[in-house]
mmCIF file of C-alpha atoms in Angstrom:
data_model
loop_
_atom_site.group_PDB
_atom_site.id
_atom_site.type_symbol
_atom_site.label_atom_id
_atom_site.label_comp_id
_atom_site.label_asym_id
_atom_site.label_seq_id
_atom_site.Cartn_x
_atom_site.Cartn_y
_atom_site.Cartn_z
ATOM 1 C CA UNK I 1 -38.144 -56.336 -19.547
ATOM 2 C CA UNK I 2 -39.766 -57.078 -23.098
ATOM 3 C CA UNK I 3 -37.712 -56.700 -25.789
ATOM 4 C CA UNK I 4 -37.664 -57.501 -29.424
ATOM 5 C CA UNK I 5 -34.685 -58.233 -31.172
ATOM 6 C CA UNK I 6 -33.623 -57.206 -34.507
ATOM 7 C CA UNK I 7 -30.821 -59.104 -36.304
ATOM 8 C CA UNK I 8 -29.412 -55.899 -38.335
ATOM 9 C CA UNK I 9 -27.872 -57.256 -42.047
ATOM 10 C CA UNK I 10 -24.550 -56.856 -42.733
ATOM 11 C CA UNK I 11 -21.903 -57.541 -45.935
ATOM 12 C CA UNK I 12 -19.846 -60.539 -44.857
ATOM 13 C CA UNK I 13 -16.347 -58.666 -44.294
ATOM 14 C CA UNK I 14 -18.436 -56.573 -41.185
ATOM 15 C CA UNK I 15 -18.985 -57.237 -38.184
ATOM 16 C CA UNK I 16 -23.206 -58.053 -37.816
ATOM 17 C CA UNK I 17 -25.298 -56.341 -34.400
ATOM 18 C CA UNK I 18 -28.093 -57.093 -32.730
ATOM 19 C CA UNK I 19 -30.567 -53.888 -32.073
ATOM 20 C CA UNK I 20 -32.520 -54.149 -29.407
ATOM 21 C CA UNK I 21 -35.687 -52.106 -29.439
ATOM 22 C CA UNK I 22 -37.984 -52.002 -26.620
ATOM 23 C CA UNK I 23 -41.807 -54.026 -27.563
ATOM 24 C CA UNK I 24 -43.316 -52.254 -24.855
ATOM 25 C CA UNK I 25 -42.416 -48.767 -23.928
ATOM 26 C CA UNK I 26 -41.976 -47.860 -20.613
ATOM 27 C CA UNK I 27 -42.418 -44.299 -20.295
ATOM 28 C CA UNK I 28 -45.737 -43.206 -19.502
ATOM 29 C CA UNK I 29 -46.748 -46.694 -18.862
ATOM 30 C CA UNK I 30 -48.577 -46.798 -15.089
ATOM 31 C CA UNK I 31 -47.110 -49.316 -13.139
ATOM 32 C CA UNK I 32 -50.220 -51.674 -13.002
ATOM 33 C CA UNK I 33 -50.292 -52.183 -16.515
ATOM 34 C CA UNK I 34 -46.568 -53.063 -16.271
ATOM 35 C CA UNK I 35 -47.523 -55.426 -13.703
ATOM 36 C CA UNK I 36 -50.190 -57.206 -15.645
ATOM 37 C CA UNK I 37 -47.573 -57.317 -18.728
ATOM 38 C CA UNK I 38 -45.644 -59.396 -16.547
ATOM 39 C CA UNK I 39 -48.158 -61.767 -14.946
ATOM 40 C CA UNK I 40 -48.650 -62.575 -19.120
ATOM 41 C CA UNK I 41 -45.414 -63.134 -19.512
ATOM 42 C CA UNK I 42 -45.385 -65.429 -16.775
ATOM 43 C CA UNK I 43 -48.592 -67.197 -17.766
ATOM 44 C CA UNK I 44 -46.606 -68.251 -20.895
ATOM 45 C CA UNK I 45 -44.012 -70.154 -18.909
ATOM 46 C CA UNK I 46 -44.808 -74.208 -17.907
ATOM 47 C CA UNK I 47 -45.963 -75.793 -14.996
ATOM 48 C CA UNK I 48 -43.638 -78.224 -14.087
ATOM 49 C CA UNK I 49 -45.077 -81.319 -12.059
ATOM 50 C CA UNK I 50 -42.983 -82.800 -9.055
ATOM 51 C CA UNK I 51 -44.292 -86.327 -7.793
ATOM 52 C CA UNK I 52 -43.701 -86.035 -3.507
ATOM 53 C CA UNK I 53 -43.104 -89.542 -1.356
ATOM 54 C CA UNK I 54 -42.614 -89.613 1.905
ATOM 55 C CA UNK I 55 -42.754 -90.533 5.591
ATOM 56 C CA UNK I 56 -45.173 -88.485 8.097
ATOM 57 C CA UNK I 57 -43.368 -90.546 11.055
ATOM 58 C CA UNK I 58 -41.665 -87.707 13.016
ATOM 59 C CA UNK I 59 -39.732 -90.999 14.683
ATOM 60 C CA UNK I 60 -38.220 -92.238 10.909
ATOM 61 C CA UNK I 61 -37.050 -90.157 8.244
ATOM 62 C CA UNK I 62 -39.769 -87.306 8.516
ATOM 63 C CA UNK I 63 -38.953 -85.743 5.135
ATOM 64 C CA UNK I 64 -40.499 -85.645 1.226
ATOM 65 C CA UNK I 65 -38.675 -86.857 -1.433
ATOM 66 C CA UNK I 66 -38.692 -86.844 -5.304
ATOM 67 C CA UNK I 67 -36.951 -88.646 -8.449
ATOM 68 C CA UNK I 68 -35.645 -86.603 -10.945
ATOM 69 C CA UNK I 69 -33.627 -87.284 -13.988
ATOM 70 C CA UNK I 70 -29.771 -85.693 -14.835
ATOM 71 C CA UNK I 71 -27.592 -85.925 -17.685
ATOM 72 C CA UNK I 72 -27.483 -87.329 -21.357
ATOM 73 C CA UNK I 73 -28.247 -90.123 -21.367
ATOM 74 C CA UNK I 74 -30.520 -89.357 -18.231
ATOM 75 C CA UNK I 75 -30.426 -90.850 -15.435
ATOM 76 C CA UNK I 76 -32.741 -91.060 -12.401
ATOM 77 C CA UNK I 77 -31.979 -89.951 -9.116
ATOM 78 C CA UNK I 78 -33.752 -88.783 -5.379
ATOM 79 C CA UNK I 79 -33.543 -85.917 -3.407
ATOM 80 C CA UNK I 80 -34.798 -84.635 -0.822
ATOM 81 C CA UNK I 81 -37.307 -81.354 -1.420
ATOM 82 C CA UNK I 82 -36.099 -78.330 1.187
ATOM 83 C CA UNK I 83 -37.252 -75.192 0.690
ATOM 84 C CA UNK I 84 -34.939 -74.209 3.723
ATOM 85 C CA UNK I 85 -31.726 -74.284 2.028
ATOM 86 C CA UNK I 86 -30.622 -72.469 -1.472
ATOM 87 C CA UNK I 87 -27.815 -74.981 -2.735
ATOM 88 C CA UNK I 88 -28.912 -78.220 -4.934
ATOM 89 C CA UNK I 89 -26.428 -81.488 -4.661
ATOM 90 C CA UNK I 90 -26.447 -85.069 -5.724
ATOM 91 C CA UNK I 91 -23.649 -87.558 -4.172
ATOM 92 C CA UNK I 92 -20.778 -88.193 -6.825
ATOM 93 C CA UNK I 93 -18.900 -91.160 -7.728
ATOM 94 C CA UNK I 94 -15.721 -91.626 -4.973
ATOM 95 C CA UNK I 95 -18.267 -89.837 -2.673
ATOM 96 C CA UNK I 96 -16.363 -90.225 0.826
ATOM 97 C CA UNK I 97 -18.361 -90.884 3.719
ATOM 98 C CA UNK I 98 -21.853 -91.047 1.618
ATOM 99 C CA UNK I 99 -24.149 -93.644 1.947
ATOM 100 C CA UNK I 100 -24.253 -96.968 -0.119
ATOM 101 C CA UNK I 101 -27.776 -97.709 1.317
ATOM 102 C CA UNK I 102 -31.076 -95.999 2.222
ATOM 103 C CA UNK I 103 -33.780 -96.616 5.105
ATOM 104 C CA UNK I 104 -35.956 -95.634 2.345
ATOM 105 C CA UNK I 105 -35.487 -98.556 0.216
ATOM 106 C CA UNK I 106 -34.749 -97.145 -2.518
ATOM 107 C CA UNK I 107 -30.921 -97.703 -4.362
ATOM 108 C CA UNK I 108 -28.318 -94.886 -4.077
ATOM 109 C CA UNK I 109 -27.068 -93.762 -7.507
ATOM 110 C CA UNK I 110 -23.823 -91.858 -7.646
ATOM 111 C CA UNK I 111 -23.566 -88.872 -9.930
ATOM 112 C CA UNK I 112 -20.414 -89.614 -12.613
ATOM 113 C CA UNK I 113 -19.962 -86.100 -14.390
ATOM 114 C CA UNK I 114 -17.837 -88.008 -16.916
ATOM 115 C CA UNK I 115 -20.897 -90.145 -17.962
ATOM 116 C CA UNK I 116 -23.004 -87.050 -19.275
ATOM 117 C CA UNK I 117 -22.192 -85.244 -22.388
ATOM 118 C CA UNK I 118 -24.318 -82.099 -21.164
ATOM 119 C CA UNK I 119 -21.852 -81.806 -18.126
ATOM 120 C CA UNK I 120 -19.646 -79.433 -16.986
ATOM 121 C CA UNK I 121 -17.610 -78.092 -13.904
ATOM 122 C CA UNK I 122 -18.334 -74.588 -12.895
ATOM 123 C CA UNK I 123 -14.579 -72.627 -12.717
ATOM 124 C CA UNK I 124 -14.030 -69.491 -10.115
ATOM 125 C CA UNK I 125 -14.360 -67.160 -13.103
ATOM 126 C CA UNK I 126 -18.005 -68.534 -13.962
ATOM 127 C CA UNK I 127 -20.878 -66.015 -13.291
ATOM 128 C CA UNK I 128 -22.812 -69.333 -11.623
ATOM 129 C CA UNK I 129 -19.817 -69.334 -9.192
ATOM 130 C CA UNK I 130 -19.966 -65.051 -8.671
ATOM 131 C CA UNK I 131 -23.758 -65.855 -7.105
ATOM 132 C CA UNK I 132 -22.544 -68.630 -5.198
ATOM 133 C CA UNK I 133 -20.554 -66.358 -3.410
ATOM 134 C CA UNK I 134 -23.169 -64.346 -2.694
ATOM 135 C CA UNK I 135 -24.855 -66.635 -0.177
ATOM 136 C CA UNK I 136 -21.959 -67.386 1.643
ATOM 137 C CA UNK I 137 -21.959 -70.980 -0.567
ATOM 138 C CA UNK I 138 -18.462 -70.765 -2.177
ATOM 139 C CA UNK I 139 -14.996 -71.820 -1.640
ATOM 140 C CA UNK I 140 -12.425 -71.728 -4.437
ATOM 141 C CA UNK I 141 -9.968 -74.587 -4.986
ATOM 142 C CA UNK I 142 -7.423 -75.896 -7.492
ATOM 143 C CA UNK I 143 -8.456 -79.050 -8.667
ATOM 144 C CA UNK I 144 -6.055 -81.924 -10.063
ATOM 145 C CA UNK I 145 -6.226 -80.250 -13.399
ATOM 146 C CA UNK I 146 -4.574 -76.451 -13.902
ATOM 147 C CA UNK I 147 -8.190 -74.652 -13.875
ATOM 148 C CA UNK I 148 -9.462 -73.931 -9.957
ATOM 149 C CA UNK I 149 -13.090 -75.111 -9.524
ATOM 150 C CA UNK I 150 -15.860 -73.511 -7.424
ATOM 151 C CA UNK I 151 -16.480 -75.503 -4.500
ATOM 152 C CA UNK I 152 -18.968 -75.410 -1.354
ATOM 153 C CA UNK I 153 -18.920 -76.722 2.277
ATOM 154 C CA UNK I 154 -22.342 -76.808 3.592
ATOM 155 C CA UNK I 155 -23.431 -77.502 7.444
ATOM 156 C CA UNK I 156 -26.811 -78.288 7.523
ATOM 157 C CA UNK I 157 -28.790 -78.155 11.353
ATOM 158 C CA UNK I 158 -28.372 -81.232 12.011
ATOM 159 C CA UNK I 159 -25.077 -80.708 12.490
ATOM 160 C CA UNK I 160 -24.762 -83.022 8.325
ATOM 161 C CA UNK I 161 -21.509 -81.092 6.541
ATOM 162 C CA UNK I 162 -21.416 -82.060 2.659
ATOM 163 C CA UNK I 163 -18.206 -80.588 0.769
ATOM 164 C CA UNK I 164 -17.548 -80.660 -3.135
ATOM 165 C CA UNK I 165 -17.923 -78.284 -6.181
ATOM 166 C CA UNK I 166 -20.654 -77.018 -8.656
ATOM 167 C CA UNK I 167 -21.378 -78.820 -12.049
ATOM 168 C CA UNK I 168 -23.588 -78.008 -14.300
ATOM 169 C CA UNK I 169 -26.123 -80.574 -16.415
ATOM 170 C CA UNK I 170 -29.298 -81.148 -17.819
ATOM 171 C CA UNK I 171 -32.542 -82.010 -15.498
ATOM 172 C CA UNK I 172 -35.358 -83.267 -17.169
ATOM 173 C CA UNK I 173 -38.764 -82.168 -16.116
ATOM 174 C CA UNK I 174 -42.094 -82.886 -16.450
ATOM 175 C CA UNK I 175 -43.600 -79.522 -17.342
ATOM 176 C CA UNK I 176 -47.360 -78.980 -18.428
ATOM 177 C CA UNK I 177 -48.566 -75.974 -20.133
ATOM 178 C CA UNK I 178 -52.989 -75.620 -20.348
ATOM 179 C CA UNK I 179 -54.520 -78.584 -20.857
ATOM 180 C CA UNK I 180 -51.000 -80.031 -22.761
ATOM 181 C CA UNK I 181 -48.244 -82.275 -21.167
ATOM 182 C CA UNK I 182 -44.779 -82.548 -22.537
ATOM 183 C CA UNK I 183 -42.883 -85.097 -20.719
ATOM 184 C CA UNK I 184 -39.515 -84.549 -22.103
ATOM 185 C CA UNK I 185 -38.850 -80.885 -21.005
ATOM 186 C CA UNK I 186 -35.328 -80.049 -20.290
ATOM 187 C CA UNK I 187 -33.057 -77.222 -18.564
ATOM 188 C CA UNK I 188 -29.066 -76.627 -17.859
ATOM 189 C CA UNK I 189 -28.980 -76.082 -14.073
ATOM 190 C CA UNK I 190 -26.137 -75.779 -11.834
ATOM 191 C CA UNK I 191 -26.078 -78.210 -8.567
ATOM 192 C CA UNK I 192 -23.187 -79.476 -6.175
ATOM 193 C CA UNK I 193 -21.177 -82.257 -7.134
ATOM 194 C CA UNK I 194 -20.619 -83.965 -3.505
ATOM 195 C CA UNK I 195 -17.286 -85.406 -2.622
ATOM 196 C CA UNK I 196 -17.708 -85.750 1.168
ATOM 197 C CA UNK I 197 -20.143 -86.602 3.376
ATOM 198 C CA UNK I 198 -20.370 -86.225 7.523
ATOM 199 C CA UNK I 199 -23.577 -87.096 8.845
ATOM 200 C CA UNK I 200 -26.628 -89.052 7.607
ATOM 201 C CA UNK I 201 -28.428 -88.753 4.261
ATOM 202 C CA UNK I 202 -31.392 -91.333 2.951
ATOM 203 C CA UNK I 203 -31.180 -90.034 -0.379
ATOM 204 C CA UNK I 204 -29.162 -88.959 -3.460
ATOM 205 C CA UNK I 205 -28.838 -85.075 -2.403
ATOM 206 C CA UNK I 206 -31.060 -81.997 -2.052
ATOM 207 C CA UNK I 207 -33.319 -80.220 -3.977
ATOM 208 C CA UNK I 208 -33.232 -76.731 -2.921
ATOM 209 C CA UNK I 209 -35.884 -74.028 -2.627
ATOM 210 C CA UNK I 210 -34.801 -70.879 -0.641
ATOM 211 C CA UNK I 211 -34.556 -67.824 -2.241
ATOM 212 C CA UNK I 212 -31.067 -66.879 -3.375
ATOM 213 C CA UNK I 213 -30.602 -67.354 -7.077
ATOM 214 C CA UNK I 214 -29.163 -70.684 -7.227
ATOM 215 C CA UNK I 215 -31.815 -72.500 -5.702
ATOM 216 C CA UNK I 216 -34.073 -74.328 -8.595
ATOM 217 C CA UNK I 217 -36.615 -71.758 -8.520
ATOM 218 C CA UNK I 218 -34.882 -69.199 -8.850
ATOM 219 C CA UNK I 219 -32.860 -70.932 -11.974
ATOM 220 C CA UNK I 220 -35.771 -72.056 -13.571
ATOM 221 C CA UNK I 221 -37.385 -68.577 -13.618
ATOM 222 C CA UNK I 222 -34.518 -67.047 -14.896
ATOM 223 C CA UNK I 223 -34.201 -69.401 -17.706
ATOM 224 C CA UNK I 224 -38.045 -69.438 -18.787
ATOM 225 C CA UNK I 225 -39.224 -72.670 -17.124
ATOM 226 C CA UNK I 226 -41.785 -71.709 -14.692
ATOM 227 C CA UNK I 227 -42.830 -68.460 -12.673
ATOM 228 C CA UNK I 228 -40.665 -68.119 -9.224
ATOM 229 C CA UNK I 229 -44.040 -69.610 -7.783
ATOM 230 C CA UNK I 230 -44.496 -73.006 -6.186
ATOM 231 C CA UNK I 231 -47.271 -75.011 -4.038
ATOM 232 C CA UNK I 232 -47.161 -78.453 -2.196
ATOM 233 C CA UNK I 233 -50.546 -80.302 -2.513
ATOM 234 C CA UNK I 234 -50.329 -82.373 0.683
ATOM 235 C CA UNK I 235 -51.197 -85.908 0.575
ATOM 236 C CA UNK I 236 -53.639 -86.279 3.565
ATOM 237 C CA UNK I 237 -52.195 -90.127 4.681
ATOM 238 C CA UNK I 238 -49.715 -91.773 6.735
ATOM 239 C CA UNK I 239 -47.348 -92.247 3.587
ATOM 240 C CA UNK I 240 -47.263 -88.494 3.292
ATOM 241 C CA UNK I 241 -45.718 -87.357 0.101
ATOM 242 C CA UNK I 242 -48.354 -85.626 -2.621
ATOM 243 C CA UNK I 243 -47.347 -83.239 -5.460
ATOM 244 C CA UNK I 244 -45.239 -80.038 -5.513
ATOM 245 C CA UNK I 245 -45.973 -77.977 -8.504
ATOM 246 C CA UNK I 246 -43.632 -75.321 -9.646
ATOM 247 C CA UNK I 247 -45.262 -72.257 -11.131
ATOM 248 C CA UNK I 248 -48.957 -70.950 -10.709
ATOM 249 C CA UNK I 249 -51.919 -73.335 -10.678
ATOM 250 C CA UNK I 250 -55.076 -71.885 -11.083
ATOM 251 C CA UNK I 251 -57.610 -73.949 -10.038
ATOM 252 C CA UNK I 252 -60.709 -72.732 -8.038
ATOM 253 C CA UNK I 253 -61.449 -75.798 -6.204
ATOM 254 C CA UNK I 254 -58.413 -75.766 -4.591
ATOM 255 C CA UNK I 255 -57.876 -74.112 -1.232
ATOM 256 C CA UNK I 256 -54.861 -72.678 -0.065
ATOM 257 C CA UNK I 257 -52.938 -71.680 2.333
ATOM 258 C CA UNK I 258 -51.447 -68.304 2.153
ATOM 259 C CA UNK I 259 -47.362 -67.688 2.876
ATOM 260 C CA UNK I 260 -46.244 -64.739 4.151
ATOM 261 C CA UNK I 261 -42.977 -63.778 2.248
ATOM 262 C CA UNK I 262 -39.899 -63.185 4.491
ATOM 263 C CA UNK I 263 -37.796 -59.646 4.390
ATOM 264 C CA UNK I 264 -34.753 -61.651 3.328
ATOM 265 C CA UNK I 265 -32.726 -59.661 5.759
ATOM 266 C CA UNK I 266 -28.990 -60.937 6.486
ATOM 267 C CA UNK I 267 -28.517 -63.029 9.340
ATOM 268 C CA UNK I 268 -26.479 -60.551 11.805
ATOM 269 C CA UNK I 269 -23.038 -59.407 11.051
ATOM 270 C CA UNK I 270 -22.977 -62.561 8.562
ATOM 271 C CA UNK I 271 -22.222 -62.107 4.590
ATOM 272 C CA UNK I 272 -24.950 -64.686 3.712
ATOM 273 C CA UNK I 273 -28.963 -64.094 3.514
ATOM 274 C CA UNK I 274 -31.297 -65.684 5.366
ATOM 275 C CA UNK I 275 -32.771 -68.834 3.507
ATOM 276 C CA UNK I 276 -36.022 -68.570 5.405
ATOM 277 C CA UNK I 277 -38.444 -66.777 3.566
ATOM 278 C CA UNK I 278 -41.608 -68.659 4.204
ATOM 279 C CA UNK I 279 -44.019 -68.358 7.878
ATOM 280 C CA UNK I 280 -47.688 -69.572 7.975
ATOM 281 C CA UNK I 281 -50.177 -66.910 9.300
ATOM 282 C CA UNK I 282 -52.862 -69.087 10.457
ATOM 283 C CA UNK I 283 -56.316 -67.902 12.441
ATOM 284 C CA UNK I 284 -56.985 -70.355 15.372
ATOM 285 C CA UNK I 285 -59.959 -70.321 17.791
ATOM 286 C CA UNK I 286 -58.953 -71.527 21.500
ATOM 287 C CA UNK I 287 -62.235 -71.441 23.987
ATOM 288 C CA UNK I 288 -64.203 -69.472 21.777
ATOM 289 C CA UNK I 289 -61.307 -66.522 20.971
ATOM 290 C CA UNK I 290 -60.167 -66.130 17.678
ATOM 291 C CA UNK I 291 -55.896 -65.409 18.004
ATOM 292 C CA UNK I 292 -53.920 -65.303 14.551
ATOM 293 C CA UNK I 293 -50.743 -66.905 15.336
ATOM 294 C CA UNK I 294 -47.479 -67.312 13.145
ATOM 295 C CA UNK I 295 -46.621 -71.386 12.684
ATOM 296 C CA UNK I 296 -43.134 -71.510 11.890
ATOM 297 C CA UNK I 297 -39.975 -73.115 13.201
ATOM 298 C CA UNK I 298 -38.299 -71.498 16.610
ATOM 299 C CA UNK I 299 -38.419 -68.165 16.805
ATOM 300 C CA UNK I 300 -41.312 -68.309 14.329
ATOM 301 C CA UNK I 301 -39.322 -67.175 11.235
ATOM 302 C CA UNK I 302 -39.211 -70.345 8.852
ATOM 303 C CA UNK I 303 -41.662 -73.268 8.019
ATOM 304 C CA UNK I 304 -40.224 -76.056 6.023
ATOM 305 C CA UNK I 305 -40.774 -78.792 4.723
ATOM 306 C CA UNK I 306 -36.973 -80.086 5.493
ATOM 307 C CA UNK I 307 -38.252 -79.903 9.061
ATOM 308 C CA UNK I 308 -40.594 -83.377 10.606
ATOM 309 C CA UNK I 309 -42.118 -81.239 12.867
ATOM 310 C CA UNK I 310 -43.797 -77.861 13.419
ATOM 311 C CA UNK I 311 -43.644 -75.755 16.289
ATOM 312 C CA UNK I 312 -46.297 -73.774 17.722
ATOM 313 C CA UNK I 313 -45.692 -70.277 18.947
ATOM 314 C CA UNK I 314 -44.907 -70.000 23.000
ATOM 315 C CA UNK I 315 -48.259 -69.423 24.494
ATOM 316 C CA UNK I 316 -50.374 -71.250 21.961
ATOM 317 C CA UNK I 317 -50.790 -74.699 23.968
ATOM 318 C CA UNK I 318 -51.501 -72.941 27.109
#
């Protein structure tokens, strides 16, 4: 919704409002036009550049990876890119059980809230922690202190359980906007602060890309940073890696590869959505007949890139 607001004057004893008066008005307005309205408003936001490594050896770590900066004073960190999963997390000093080394070469840096002055712990009675709860990614706790912090336990496929609670900081971004590149864009997100580790990680955390409203997407639409859009250019080596660009790019030389969106349906009798939102609907010719098939994970409901390999549908390699 487009508003305008209107800071109304007021004698200094008073108490001063804020009218808000619609820019656009609705009524009577056909529903393409509103449309359009809102691809503009979207065409306004950045394009915010992501810089993909990785490994394309199913055998090793099999995943794409990023560095990203958190905090004031910033500091750099990896994660691991999954759009499979909706909760962000970095390992945090006293980390229990998280590793002090990476396959990866590259060093492990431990989160220390107390060594940002943007930082902050998300309570039980924070709105942040309300949508947590939402996708089944919240557990309440009282904390050394008297205020009880939002926490998470997370159990990842391959069987990986990460426990801790929800901070929130700056990230710093690389966003670019037309033919113009500002390197020092910024935006308060909220992530997991990891205090426990079972399993294996080879990087700092996860960067999260489902579809509930704490994944980054989703946080940096809502707070202006780029459209609730975003494309991986694949890097067509051994290395793997490439670019993963959040918001709309368009380019006409580029060819893509269209997604069809999910029904974000609840997984059975469960109170948490399906993170899955994504399935490939590819054409493929097999002794001269043209089959569409749906390239996904399993049951053909999910591709992503968290995954090292893709599954073909049953029948296709017959």
């Amino acid at each position: 919704m487009v508003v305008v607001l209107l800071l109304a004057t007021a004698v200094a004893t008073a108490n001063q409002a804020m009218v808000l008066e619609r820019a656009v008005p609705l009524k009577g307005v056909p529903l393409g036009d509103l449309r359009e309205l809102d691809r503009a408003r979207q065409a306004r936001m950045g394009v915010v550049n992501v810089p993909v490594q990785g490994n394309a050896n199913p055998f090793a770590d099999g995943i794409y990876y990023t560095s990203l900066k958190l905090g004031n004073p910033p500091k750099e960190y990896t994660f691991q890119i999954d759009t499979g999963s909706d909760i962000s997390w970095v390992v945090c000093k006293g980390c229990r059980g998280c590793p002090t080394r990476s396959p990866l070469k590259i060093p492990i840096e431990l989160y220390n809230l107390n060594s940002s002055s943007t930082s902050s712990r998300i309570s039980c009675s924070d709105n942040s922690c309300t949508t947590a709860d939402e996708s089944g990614s919240k557990v309440c706790y009282t904390s050394d202190s008297t205020s009880s912090l939002c926490g998470y336990n997370l159990t990842y496929g391959d069987g990986t359980g990460v426990s801790g609670y929800y901070v929130s900081d700056t990230m710093h971004l690389d966003t670019i906007m037309g033919n113009q590149h500002f390197a020092n864009a910024s935006a308060s997100v909220v992530f997991g602060c990891t205090e426990s580790l079972s399993g294996f990680i080879s990087t700092d955390g996860i960067l999260a890309f489902g579809q509930q409203q704490l994944s980054i997407i989703s946080q940096l639409n809502s707070l202006g940073v780029s459209p609730k859009k975003f494309s991986h250019c694949l890097k067509g080596s051994e290395e793997g890696g490439g670019i993963f660009l959040l918001g709309e790019i368009v380019e006409p030389r580029l060819v893509f590869t269209p997604l069809a969106g999910g029904d974000g349906n609840r997984y059975g009798g469960n109170s948490f959505f399906n993170p899955y939102h994504y399935k490939i609907v590819a054409g493929v010719s097999l002794s001269g007949n043209d089959t569409v098939w749906c390239i996904g994970w399993q049951s053909t409901k999910e591709i992503q890139n968290g995954h090292a390999i893709t599954v073909l549908g049953g029948g296709m390699g017959e």
